[in-house]
Each structure stands twice: as structure tokens, then as C-alpha cells.
mmCIF file of C-alpha atoms and ligand atoms in Angstrom:
data_model
loop_
_atom_site.group_PDB
_atom_site.id
_atom_site.type_symbol
_atom_site.label_atom_id
_atom_site.label_comp_id
_atom_site.label_asym_id
_atom_site.label_seq_id
_atom_site.Cartn_x
_atom_site.Cartn_y
_atom_site.Cartn_z
ATOM 1 C CA MET A 1 71.170 123.250 109.793
ATOM 2 C CA THR A 2 67.724 122.174 108.742
ATOM 3 C CA ASP A 3 64.187 122.387 110.122
ATOM 4 C CA THR A 4 63.191 119.011 108.714
ATOM 5 C CA ALA A 5 62.400 116.442 111.374
ATOM 6 C CA ILE A 6 63.608 112.949 110.659
ATOM 7 C CA ASN A 7 61.765 109.930 111.888
ATOM 8 C CA LEU A 8 64.472 107.303 111.841
ATOM 9 C CA GLU A 9 64.812 104.034 113.711
ATOM 10 C CA ARG A 10 66.385 101.477 111.377
ATOM 11 C CA VAL A 11 69.647 102.086 109.540
ATOM 12 C CA GLY A 12 71.654 99.774 107.299
ATOM 13 C CA VAL A 13 75.408 99.958 106.725
ATOM 14 C CA VAL A 14 77.040 98.070 103.840
ATOM 15 C CA GLY A 15 80.708 97.317 104.536
ATOM 16 C CA CYS A 16 82.287 97.241 107.996
ATOM 17 C CA GLY A 17 85.863 98.321 107.354
ATOM 18 C CA LEU A 18 87.468 101.492 108.711
ATOM 19 C CA MET A 19 84.525 103.698 107.738
ATOM 20 C CA GLY A 20 81.536 101.357 107.896
ATOM 21 C CA SER A 21 82.427 100.355 111.450
ATOM 22 C CA GLY A 22 82.720 104.022 112.460
ATOM 23 C CA ILE A 23 79.397 104.909 110.822
ATOM 24 C CA ALA A 24 77.709 101.923 112.476
ATOM 25 C CA GLU A 25 79.189 102.957 115.833
ATOM 26 C CA VAL A 26 77.887 106.530 115.779
ATOM 27 C CA CYS A 27 74.445 105.328 114.630
ATOM 28 C CA ALA A 28 74.281 102.682 117.376
ATOM 29 C CA ARG A 29 75.394 105.212 119.979
ATOM 30 C CA ALA A 30 72.614 107.537 118.780
ATOM 31 C CA GLY A 31 70.110 104.789 119.641
ATOM 32 C CA LEU A 32 69.413 103.595 116.089
ATOM 33 C CA ASP A 33 68.966 99.932 115.228
ATOM 34 C CA VAL A 34 71.855 99.125 112.869
ATOM 35 C CA MET A 35 72.044 96.191 110.448
ATOM 36 C CA ILE A 36 75.530 95.804 108.975
ATOM 37 C CA ARG A 37 76.235 93.782 105.856
ATOM 38 C CA GLU A 38 79.704 92.344 105.282
ATOM 39 C CA ILE A 39 80.909 90.143 102.491
ATOM 40 C CA ASP A 40 81.463 86.975 104.567
ATOM 41 C CA GLU A 41 81.590 85.730 108.165
ATOM 42 C CA VAL A 42 85.320 86.424 108.537
ATOM 43 C CA ALA A 43 84.921 90.066 107.468
ATOM 44 C CA ALA A 44 81.814 90.451 109.644
ATOM 45 C CA GLU A 45 83.720 89.128 112.657
ATOM 46 C CA ALA A 46 86.647 91.485 111.964
ATOM 47 C CA GLY A 47 84.165 94.371 111.714
ATOM 48 C CA ARG A 48 82.449 93.393 114.955
ATOM 49 C CA ALA A 49 85.822 93.168 116.735
ATOM 50 C CA ARG A 50 86.817 96.631 115.432
ATOM 51 C CA LEU A 51 83.520 98.072 116.638
ATOM 52 C CA VAL A 52 83.678 96.520 120.097
ATOM 53 C CA LYS A 53 87.313 97.659 120.489
ATOM 54 C CA SER A 54 86.341 101.213 119.590
ATOM 55 C CA LEU A 55 83.377 101.198 121.996
ATOM 56 C CA ASP A 56 85.620 99.811 124.748
ATOM 57 C CA ARG A 57 88.104 102.599 124.030
ATOM 58 C CA GLY A 58 85.236 105.080 124.434
ATOM 59 C CA LEU A 59 84.335 103.483 127.758
ATOM 60 C CA SER A 60 87.886 103.492 129.145
ATOM 61 C CA GLY A 61 88.384 107.059 127.885
ATOM 62 C CA GLY A 62 85.325 108.221 129.846
ATOM 63 C CA LYS A 63 83.327 109.045 126.683
ATOM 64 C CA MET A 64 80.472 106.713 127.661
ATOM 65 C CA THR A 65 79.171 104.685 130.572
ATOM 66 C CA GLU A 66 79.094 100.898 130.696
ATOM 67 C CA GLY A 67 75.308 101.040 130.187
ATOM 68 C CA GLU A 68 75.737 103.218 127.074
ATOM 69 C CA ARG A 69 78.399 100.866 125.681
ATOM 70 C CA ASP A 70 76.130 97.843 126.259
ATOM 71 C CA ALA A 71 73.152 99.629 124.690
ATOM 72 C CA ALA A 72 75.246 100.487 121.616
ATOM 73 C CA VAL A 73 76.468 96.883 121.283
ATOM 74 C CA GLY A 74 72.829 95.737 121.568
ATOM 75 C CA ASN A 75 71.863 97.989 118.641
ATOM 76 C CA LEU A 76 74.379 96.349 116.285
ATOM 77 C CA HIS A 77 73.404 93.393 114.093
ATOM 78 C CA PHE A 78 75.500 91.681 111.441
ATOM 79 C CA THR A 79 74.549 89.826 108.284
ATOM 80 C CA THR A 80 76.148 88.596 105.079
ATOM 81 C CA ASP A 81 72.829 88.832 103.212
ATOM 82 C CA LEU A 82 71.978 92.212 101.687
ATOM 83 C CA ALA A 83 68.281 91.233 101.740
ATOM 84 C CA ASP A 84 68.366 91.660 105.543
ATOM 85 C CA LEU A 85 68.523 95.426 104.888
ATOM 86 C CA ALA A 86 65.076 95.359 103.207
ATOM 87 C CA ASP A 87 63.274 97.099 106.087
ATOM 88 C CA ARG A 88 65.826 99.906 106.532
ATOM 89 C CA GLN A 89 64.765 103.581 106.310
ATOM 90 C CA LEU A 90 68.309 104.720 105.511
ATOM 91 C CA VAL A 91 71.204 102.702 104.118
ATOM 92 C CA VAL A 92 74.787 103.986 104.060
ATOM 93 C CA GLU A 93 77.058 102.130 101.630
ATOM 94 C CA ALA A 94 80.716 102.049 102.765
ATOM 95 C CA VAL A 95 82.387 99.305 100.717
ATOM 96 C CA VAL A 96 85.771 99.780 99.026
ATOM 97 C CA GLU A 97 86.139 102.725 96.624
ATOM 98 C CA ASP A 98 85.277 100.732 93.496
ATOM 99 C CA GLU A 99 82.733 102.229 91.131
ATOM 100 C CA THR A 100 81.589 98.919 89.607
ATOM 101 C CA MET A 101 81.090 97.348 93.026
ATOM 102 C CA LYS A 102 79.180 100.358 94.366
ATOM 103 C CA ILE A 103 76.925 100.503 91.282
ATOM 104 C CA ASP A 104 76.113 96.831 91.761
ATOM 105 C CA ILE A 105 75.217 97.405 95.425
ATOM 106 C CA PHE A 106 72.952 100.354 94.594
ATOM 107 C CA ARG A 107 71.223 98.267 91.932
ATOM 108 C CA GLN A 108 70.578 95.532 94.515
ATOM 109 C CA LEU A 109 69.495 97.968 97.247
ATOM 110 C CA ASP A 110 66.977 99.516 94.838
ATOM 111 C CA ARG A 111 65.462 96.077 94.317
ATOM 112 C CA LEU A 112 65.531 95.056 97.996
ATOM 113 C CA VAL A 113 64.749 98.085 100.168
ATOM 114 C CA THR A 114 60.979 98.304 100.544
ATOM 115 C CA ALA A 115 60.273 101.713 102.139
ATOM 116 C CA GLU A 116 59.190 104.054 99.351
ATOM 117 C CA ASP A 117 60.945 107.037 100.894
ATOM 118 C CA ALA A 118 64.116 105.202 102.041
ATOM 119 C CA ILE A 119 67.338 107.157 101.624
ATOM 120 C CA LEU A 120 70.123 105.304 99.795
ATOM 121 C CA ALA A 121 73.403 107.000 100.711
ATOM 122 C CA SER A 122 77.040 106.414 99.819
ATOM 123 C CA ASN A 123 80.084 107.253 101.906
ATOM 124 C CA THR A 124 82.174 107.414 98.730
ATOM 125 C CA SER A 125 85.155 109.775 98.894
ATOM 126 C CA SER A 126 85.123 110.640 95.237
ATOM 127 C CA ILE A 127 82.722 108.788 92.945
ATOM 128 C CA PRO A 128 80.061 111.108 91.481
ATOM 129 C CA ILE A 129 76.689 110.392 93.127
ATOM 130 C CA MET A 130 74.886 110.597 89.788
ATOM 131 C CA LYS A 131 76.635 107.351 88.746
ATOM 132 C CA LEU A 132 75.142 105.579 91.772
ATOM 133 C CA GLY A 133 71.739 107.270 91.425
ATOM 134 C CA THR A 134 71.282 106.113 87.840
ATOM 135 C CA ALA A 135 71.900 102.512 88.931
ATOM 136 C CA THR A 136 68.546 102.772 90.755
ATOM 137 C CA GLY A 137 64.973 103.527 89.765
ATOM 138 C CA ARG A 138 64.901 106.220 92.482
ATOM 139 C CA PRO A 139 67.842 108.596 91.889
ATOM 140 C CA GLU A 140 65.984 111.339 93.806
ATOM 141 C CA GLN A 141 66.587 109.294 96.989
ATOM 142 C CA VAL A 142 70.304 108.718 96.370
ATOM 143 C CA ILE A 143 72.789 111.041 98.088
ATOM 144 C CA GLY A 144 76.396 111.216 99.288
ATOM 145 C CA ILE A 145 76.771 111.286 103.074
ATOM 146 C CA HIS A 146 80.543 111.455 103.371
ATOM 147 C CA PHE A 147 81.933 110.910 106.866
ATOM 148 C CA PHE A 148 85.559 111.406 107.938
ATOM 149 C CA ASN A 149 87.979 109.028 109.604
ATOM 150 C CA PRO A 150 87.792 108.309 112.533
ATOM 151 C CA VAL A 151 84.004 108.761 112.358
ATOM 152 C CA PRO A 152 83.385 108.814 116.143
ATOM 153 C CA VAL A 153 85.927 111.648 116.494
ATOM 154 C CA LEU A 154 85.658 113.892 113.420
ATOM 155 C CA LYS A 155 82.560 116.107 113.251
ATOM 156 C CA LEU A 156 82.502 116.776 109.530
ATOM 157 C CA VAL A 157 80.012 115.314 107.067
ATOM 158 C CA GLU A 158 79.975 116.343 103.419
ATOM 159 C CA LEU A 159 76.495 116.134 101.942
ATOM 160 C CA VAL A 160 76.618 115.612 98.191
ATOM 161 C CA THR A 161 73.503 116.005 96.079
ATOM 162 C CA SER A 162 73.401 114.887 92.459
ATOM 163 C CA LEU A 163 71.381 116.676 89.771
ATOM 164 C CA MET A 164 68.557 114.225 90.575
ATOM 165 C CA THR A 165 68.641 114.196 94.411
ATOM 166 C CA SER A 166 65.413 115.655 95.786
ATOM 167 C CA ASP A 167 65.320 118.537 98.261
ATOM 168 C CA ASP A 168 63.425 116.253 100.654
ATOM 169 C CA THR A 169 66.197 113.617 100.572
ATOM 170 C CA ALA A 170 68.812 116.319 101.148
ATOM 171 C CA ALA A 171 66.868 117.861 104.043
ATOM 172 C CA ARG A 172 66.275 114.499 105.755
ATOM 173 C CA SER A 173 69.921 113.473 105.283
ATOM 174 C CA ASP A 174 71.014 116.807 106.740
ATOM 175 C CA ALA A 175 68.707 116.247 109.734
ATOM 176 C CA PHE A 176 70.128 112.724 110.196
ATOM 177 C CA ALA A 177 73.692 114.050 110.272
ATOM 178 C CA THR A 178 73.099 117.173 112.370
ATOM 179 C CA GLU A 179 70.226 116.281 114.694
ATOM 180 C CA VAL A 180 70.689 112.547 115.172
ATOM 181 C CA LEU A 181 74.495 112.242 114.939
ATOM 182 C CA HIS A 182 75.402 115.837 115.929
ATOM 183 C CA LYS A 183 77.754 116.230 112.976
ATOM 184 C CA HIS A 184 78.678 119.435 111.168
ATOM 185 C CA VAL A 185 77.412 119.385 107.582
ATOM 186 C CA ILE A 186 78.956 121.097 104.590
ATOM 187 C CA ARG A 187 77.339 120.857 101.152
ATOM 188 C CA SER A 188 79.115 120.003 97.927
ATOM 189 C CA LYS A 189 78.027 119.782 94.329
ATOM 190 C CA ASP A 190 78.459 116.413 92.640
ATOM 191 C CA ARG A 191 82.048 116.613 91.370
ATOM 192 C CA ALA A 192 84.606 113.830 91.909
ATOM 193 C CA GLY A 193 86.343 114.334 95.263
ATOM 194 C CA PHE A 194 83.715 116.829 96.452
ATOM 195 C CA ILE A 195 85.277 119.601 98.585
ATOM 196 C CA VAL A 196 87.726 117.968 100.966
ATOM 197 C CA ASN A 197 89.345 115.311 98.780
ATOM 198 C CA ALA A 198 89.581 117.603 95.763
ATOM 199 C CA LEU A 199 91.841 119.755 97.968
ATOM 200 C CA LEU A 200 93.486 117.063 100.100
ATOM 201 C CA ILE A 201 94.460 114.441 97.508
ATOM 202 C CA PRO A 202 96.776 116.675 95.396
ATOM 203 C CA TYR A 203 98.575 117.591 98.625
ATOM 204 C CA LEU A 204 99.039 113.924 99.629
ATOM 205 C CA LEU A 205 100.187 113.011 96.107
ATOM 206 C CA SER A 206 102.703 115.887 96.169
ATOM 207 C CA ALA A 207 104.185 114.538 99.398
ATOM 208 C CA ILE A 208 104.509 111.054 97.854
ATOM 209 C CA ARG A 209 106.153 112.532 94.740
ATOM 210 C CA MET A 210 108.550 114.509 96.954
ATOM 211 C CA MET A 211 109.578 111.338 98.783
ATOM 212 C CA GLU A 212 109.696 109.270 95.588
ATOM 213 C CA SER A 213 112.068 111.739 93.925
ATOM 214 C CA GLY A 214 114.489 111.575 96.875
ATOM 215 C CA PHE A 215 113.873 115.234 97.637
ATOM 216 C CA ALA A 216 113.256 114.543 101.367
ATOM 217 C CA SER A 217 112.641 111.650 103.763
ATOM 218 C CA ALA A 218 109.150 110.614 104.922
ATOM 219 C CA ASP A 219 109.942 111.770 108.450
ATOM 220 C CA ASP A 220 111.168 115.176 107.325
ATOM 221 C CA ILE A 221 108.174 115.730 105.042
ATOM 222 C CA ASP A 222 105.762 114.894 107.864
ATOM 223 C CA THR A 223 107.685 116.867 110.478
ATOM 224 C CA GLY A 224 107.715 119.845 108.120
ATOM 225 C CA MET A 225 103.933 119.972 107.984
ATOM 226 C CA VAL A 226 103.356 119.133 111.671
ATOM 227 C CA GLU A 227 105.871 121.575 113.119
ATOM 228 C CA GLY A 228 105.841 124.148 110.347
ATOM 229 C CA CYS A 229 102.125 124.336 109.618
ATOM 230 C CA SER A 230 100.532 122.997 112.827
ATOM 231 C CA HIS A 231 98.891 120.081 111.031
ATOM 232 C CA PRO A 232 97.979 117.341 113.534
ATOM 233 C CA MET A 233 99.613 114.753 111.259
ATOM 234 C CA GLY A 234 101.964 114.862 108.264
ATOM 235 C CA PRO A 235 100.747 113.894 104.752
ATOM 236 C CA LEU A 236 102.446 110.467 104.598
ATOM 237 C CA ARG A 237 101.175 109.402 108.003
ATOM 238 C CA LEU A 238 97.733 110.677 106.980
ATOM 239 C CA THR A 239 97.903 108.611 103.768
ATOM 240 C CA ASP A 240 98.726 105.582 105.938
ATOM 241 C CA LEU A 241 95.663 106.351 108.087
ATOM 242 C CA ILE A 242 93.322 106.783 105.105
ATOM 243 C CA GLY A 243 94.680 103.632 103.419
ATOM 244 C CA LEU A 244 96.907 103.694 100.342
ATOM 245 C CA ASP A 245 94.323 101.712 98.343
ATOM 246 C CA THR A 246 91.626 104.264 99.140
ATOM 247 C CA THR A 247 93.984 107.171 98.375
ATOM 248 C CA LEU A 248 94.869 105.594 95.005
ATOM 249 C CA ALA A 249 91.222 104.942 94.137
ATOM 250 C CA VAL A 250 90.245 108.508 95.016
ATOM 251 C CA ALA A 251 93.141 109.906 92.953
ATOM 252 C CA GLU A 252 92.018 107.760 90.002
ATOM 253 C CA SER A 253 88.429 109.075 90.265
ATOM 254 C CA LEU A 254 89.687 112.656 90.397
ATOM 255 C CA TYR A 255 92.027 112.087 87.463
ATOM 256 C CA ALA A 256 89.253 110.430 85.428
ATOM 257 C CA GLU A 257 86.970 113.418 86.059
ATOM 258 C CA PHE A 258 89.350 116.383 85.612
ATOM 259 C CA LYS A 259 92.340 114.979 83.639
ATOM 260 C CA GLU A 260 94.641 117.284 85.631
ATOM 261 C CA PRO A 261 98.253 116.056 86.231
ATOM 262 C CA LEU A 262 97.983 117.075 89.892
ATOM 263 C CA TYR A 263 95.504 114.200 90.422
ATOM 264 C CA ALA A 264 97.613 111.573 88.607
ATOM 265 C CA PRO A 265 98.719 108.846 91.051
ATOM 266 C CA PRO A 266 102.532 108.657 91.434
ATOM 267 C CA PRO A 267 104.032 105.243 90.502
ATOM 268 C CA LEU A 268 105.271 104.696 94.088
ATOM 269 C CA LEU A 269 101.673 104.794 95.366
ATOM 270 C CA SER A 270 100.555 102.234 92.755
ATOM 271 C CA ARG A 271 103.524 99.927 93.517
ATOM 272 C CA MET A 272 102.884 100.081 97.277
ATOM 273 C CA VAL A 273 99.211 99.175 96.771
ATOM 274 C CA GLU A 274 100.217 96.276 94.496
ATOM 275 C CA ALA A 275 102.614 95.127 97.257
ATOM 276 C CA GLY A 276 99.824 95.210 99.870
ATOM 277 C CA LEU A 277 101.519 98.042 101.782
ATOM 278 C CA LEU A 278 98.148 99.697 102.429
ATOM 279 C CA GLY A 279 99.106 101.708 105.516
ATOM 280 C CA ARG A 280 98.003 101.376 109.101
ATOM 281 C CA LYS A 281 95.272 98.780 108.426
ATOM 282 C CA ALA A 282 97.882 96.460 106.835
ATOM 283 C CA GLY A 283 100.561 97.112 109.464
ATOM 284 C CA ARG A 284 102.839 98.813 106.941
ATOM 285 C CA GLY A 285 102.700 101.722 104.529
ATOM 286 C CA PHE A 286 105.104 104.649 104.656
ATOM 287 C CA TYR A 287 105.617 103.618 108.302
ATOM 288 C CA GLU A 288 105.275 100.367 110.254
ATOM 289 C CA TYR A 289 102.503 99.775 112.813
ATOM 290 C CA GLN A 290 101.797 97.242 115.545
ATOM 291 C CA ARG A 291 98.541 95.437 114.736
HETATM 292 N N1 NAD B 1 89.581 105.515 104.738
HETATM 293 C C1 NAD B 1 89.163 106.761 104.877
HETATM 294 O O1 NAD B 1 89.826 107.586 105.512
HETATM 295 C C2 NAD B 1 87.859 107.173 104.258
HETATM 296 C C3 NAD B 1 87.287 108.398 104.632
HETATM 297 C C4 NAD B 1 86.054 108.765 104.112
HETATM 298 C C5 NAD B 1 85.414 107.943 103.193
HETATM 299 N N2 NAD B 1 85.994 106.762 102.811
HETATM 300 C C6 NAD B 1 85.252 105.909 101.866
HETATM 301 O O2 NAD B 1 84.567 104.913 102.597
HETATM 302 C C7 NAD B 1 84.468 103.716 101.811
HETATM 303 C C8 NAD B 1 85.065 102.554 102.603
HETATM 304 O O3 NAD B 1 86.428 102.848 102.879
HETATM 305 P P1 NAD B 1 87.208 102.134 104.075
HETATM 306 O O4 NAD B 1 88.398 102.962 104.346
HETATM 307 O O5 NAD B 1 86.241 101.812 105.175
HETATM 308 O O6 NAD B 1 87.649 100.777 103.347
HETATM 309 P P2 NAD B 1 88.044 99.377 104.033
HETATM 310 O O7 NAD B 1 88.848 98.657 103.033
HETATM 311 O O8 NAD B 1 88.573 99.605 105.406
HETATM 312 O O9 NAD B 1 86.619 98.642 104.215
HETATM 313 C C9 NAD B 1 85.804 98.233 103.155
HETATM 314 C C10 NAD B 1 84.951 97.073 103.662
HETATM 315 O O10 NAD B 1 83.945 96.769 102.688
HETATM 316 C C11 NAD B 1 83.757 95.372 102.705
HETATM 317 N N3 NAD B 1 83.089 94.959 101.476
HETATM 318 C C12 NAD B 1 83.612 94.816 100.238
HETATM 319 N N4 NAD B 1 82.639 94.453 99.373
HETATM 320 C C13 NAD B 1 81.487 94.377 100.079
HETATM 321 C C14 NAD B 1 80.123 94.052 99.766
HETATM 322 N N5 NAD B 1 79.774 93.745 98.521
HETATM 323 N N6 NAD B 1 79.217 94.075 100.760
HETATM 324 C C15 NAD B 1 79.559 94.389 102.015
HETATM 325 N N7 NAD B 1 80.824 94.713 102.386
HETATM 326 C C16 NAD B 1 81.757 94.705 101.430
HETATM 327 C C17 NAD B 1 85.157 94.799 102.878
HETATM 328 O O11 NAD B 1 85.120 93.465 103.341
HETATM 329 C C18 NAD B 1 85.755 95.789 103.894
HETATM 330 O O12 NAD B 1 85.547 95.361 105.228
HETATM 331 C C19 NAD B 1 85.163 104.007 100.495
HETATM 332 O O13 NAD B 1 84.197 104.426 99.562
HETATM 333 C C20 NAD B 1 86.114 105.153 100.856
HETATM 334 O O14 NAD B 1 86.437 105.958 99.750
HETATM 335 C C21 NAD B 1 87.187 106.343 103.335
#
């Protein structure tokens, strides 16, 4: 918790996939004006559809009234031009887990965003924040605000400060997450994978290796962890939910940072990503899904 008040009205979200749409949703539901940047009209439309579907699910599940759903929809704006985020007080980047792409976006945001005290945040799962901070002329305002999937449901936010992030940026980001979005913040130092993925990814990779070696079936591995350890979901189904591409990218960041075999991606994961078997969002991963 923090005592810092945050005066926030205008938020930008870059990327409207699984995570960006969730982040935009919770911001819009908190009454913030949200400008979302997607790569093209098709992706923006897919993002809008995902958001509206999620809000409608909230309405039918009794989580919000019709008026609240309409107000949230009214707070959401879409663009394909990053320059439309110029007047934002906080921007959360949530594009694919690709270091080069994220660095390029931070470089552009630094040039475009006009407010001198704007916070430039990344939802990266694993890329060290320092790498994004040094792409800007204001690394003290760059921070990791790492949400969890699905964002409207899971309370956790990991706040990741680099060696250059200022205390003021950290305090205002903490206030945004706790006071505006009512999330539960944990703090991590700037190491690839932070807290949760540094622990989670080796576990997911172990499950994939176990299946790949013929040791056990996907169903039995997942059932083992659900019924034996009370996990809400087994590791292969969870990998499908996260996205196999994201899991692979996070494993590669961890492996690049620590050079530990436990972070090395198993060949089956790489082959499935090459085949486009990305999990739930693609309709098929370790399991098949209706889209
Ligand atoms: N999937 C998870 O469970 C999860 C959880 C926490 C954090 N993350 C992190 O969140 C980020 C996004 O992951 P995701 O699962 O939402 O991926 P995703 O593939 O579902 O969505 C990424 C979106 O970014 C868009 N995009 C790509 N380049 C862009 C650009 N230049 N400008 C604007 N939009 C662009 C794509 O069109 C796509 O819609 C990654 O950094 C990932 O590591 C993912």
C-alpha cells in the first residue's frame, strides 16, 4: 500500500491482445479514459470484440449493471496511430513479448508522450525493465506493471522497478494499481521473469518435458496437479491459457539472463509455436478449443 495520491484521468494501452484488452477493461471500468493502440484495423476490431465480449460476460454474470457496462464501453477508444497517445498520463505497453519491438515502442513513446511526469509502463512477463528504460530519455519514469491473465479476475500486479526508476514513479504506479484498480501489489527487483514467472516457467517447462519424453499423458499430468495439489488448472492447460508463444518468449528471456538448463525451452514447445499451435487463442495447443 502507498500514501501517494494519483491524479489520473487518461491512460494509454499499446496492444489489445489477451492482456492489453484486460488492462484496458479494468481501466475503463475504473472510470479512466482509455486510448488503445493496435497495429492495424483488423487487430483493433478483434481487440474491441474481445473487450465487449468480456464486458458482456461481466454483465450477464452480475458483476456490473448495464449502465456500468455502457460507461466502460464509452471510456474505450481505439487507434492505429501511436501519436494519439501523446496526451496520456500513463501508458501501459502490452504488445507481444519481443524485446526489439518493445524497445522500439518505448523509444517512440518517449518522443510522443508530452506530459513531463507521464509514467511509461510495460506489462512484460520477463524482459528486464532497464532495457526498456534506456530506450528513453526518461528511464526514471519507466516501470514494469505486470498484470495477470485474466486481468479482470486476478488481483495480482507485480511492480518492477529498474535501477533507474524513481521512487515517485514507483509510488504513483503502486497507487494506480491499488487505489484505482484495487489490485494487490507485490514488488520485484529487475531480474528476468520477476517473481512469478521465474518460479512458474520452470514448472511449465518440466511438464512439457515430461509429456515430450512419453513419461505421462497431458491429461494425467494436468490431473495430477489439479487433484493432487489443488491447483485450479494443470500446467499444460495453463500453458495453453498463457499462450505457447508467450511461454516460449518468457523462457528464452529467463534462459538468456540466467543460463540455467531449467529455463531452456524444450524442443516440443518450439515446434508447436512454429506450427501455430499457440494454445487457447489459436484454438489448439496441448488441447483443442472451440473459438
Ligand atoms: N498471456 C499471458 O498470460 C500474459 C500474462 C502476463 C503478461 N503477459 C505479457 O503481456 C504482453 C502481451 O501478451 P498477450 O498474451 O496479450 O499477447 P497477444 O499475442 O495476445 O497480444 C499482443 C497484441 O499486441 C499487438 N501488437 C503487436 N505489435 C504491436 C504494436 N507495435 N502496436 C500495438 N499493438 C501491437 C498484436 O496485434 C496483439 O493483438 C507480453 O509482454 C506478455 O509477456 C502475458
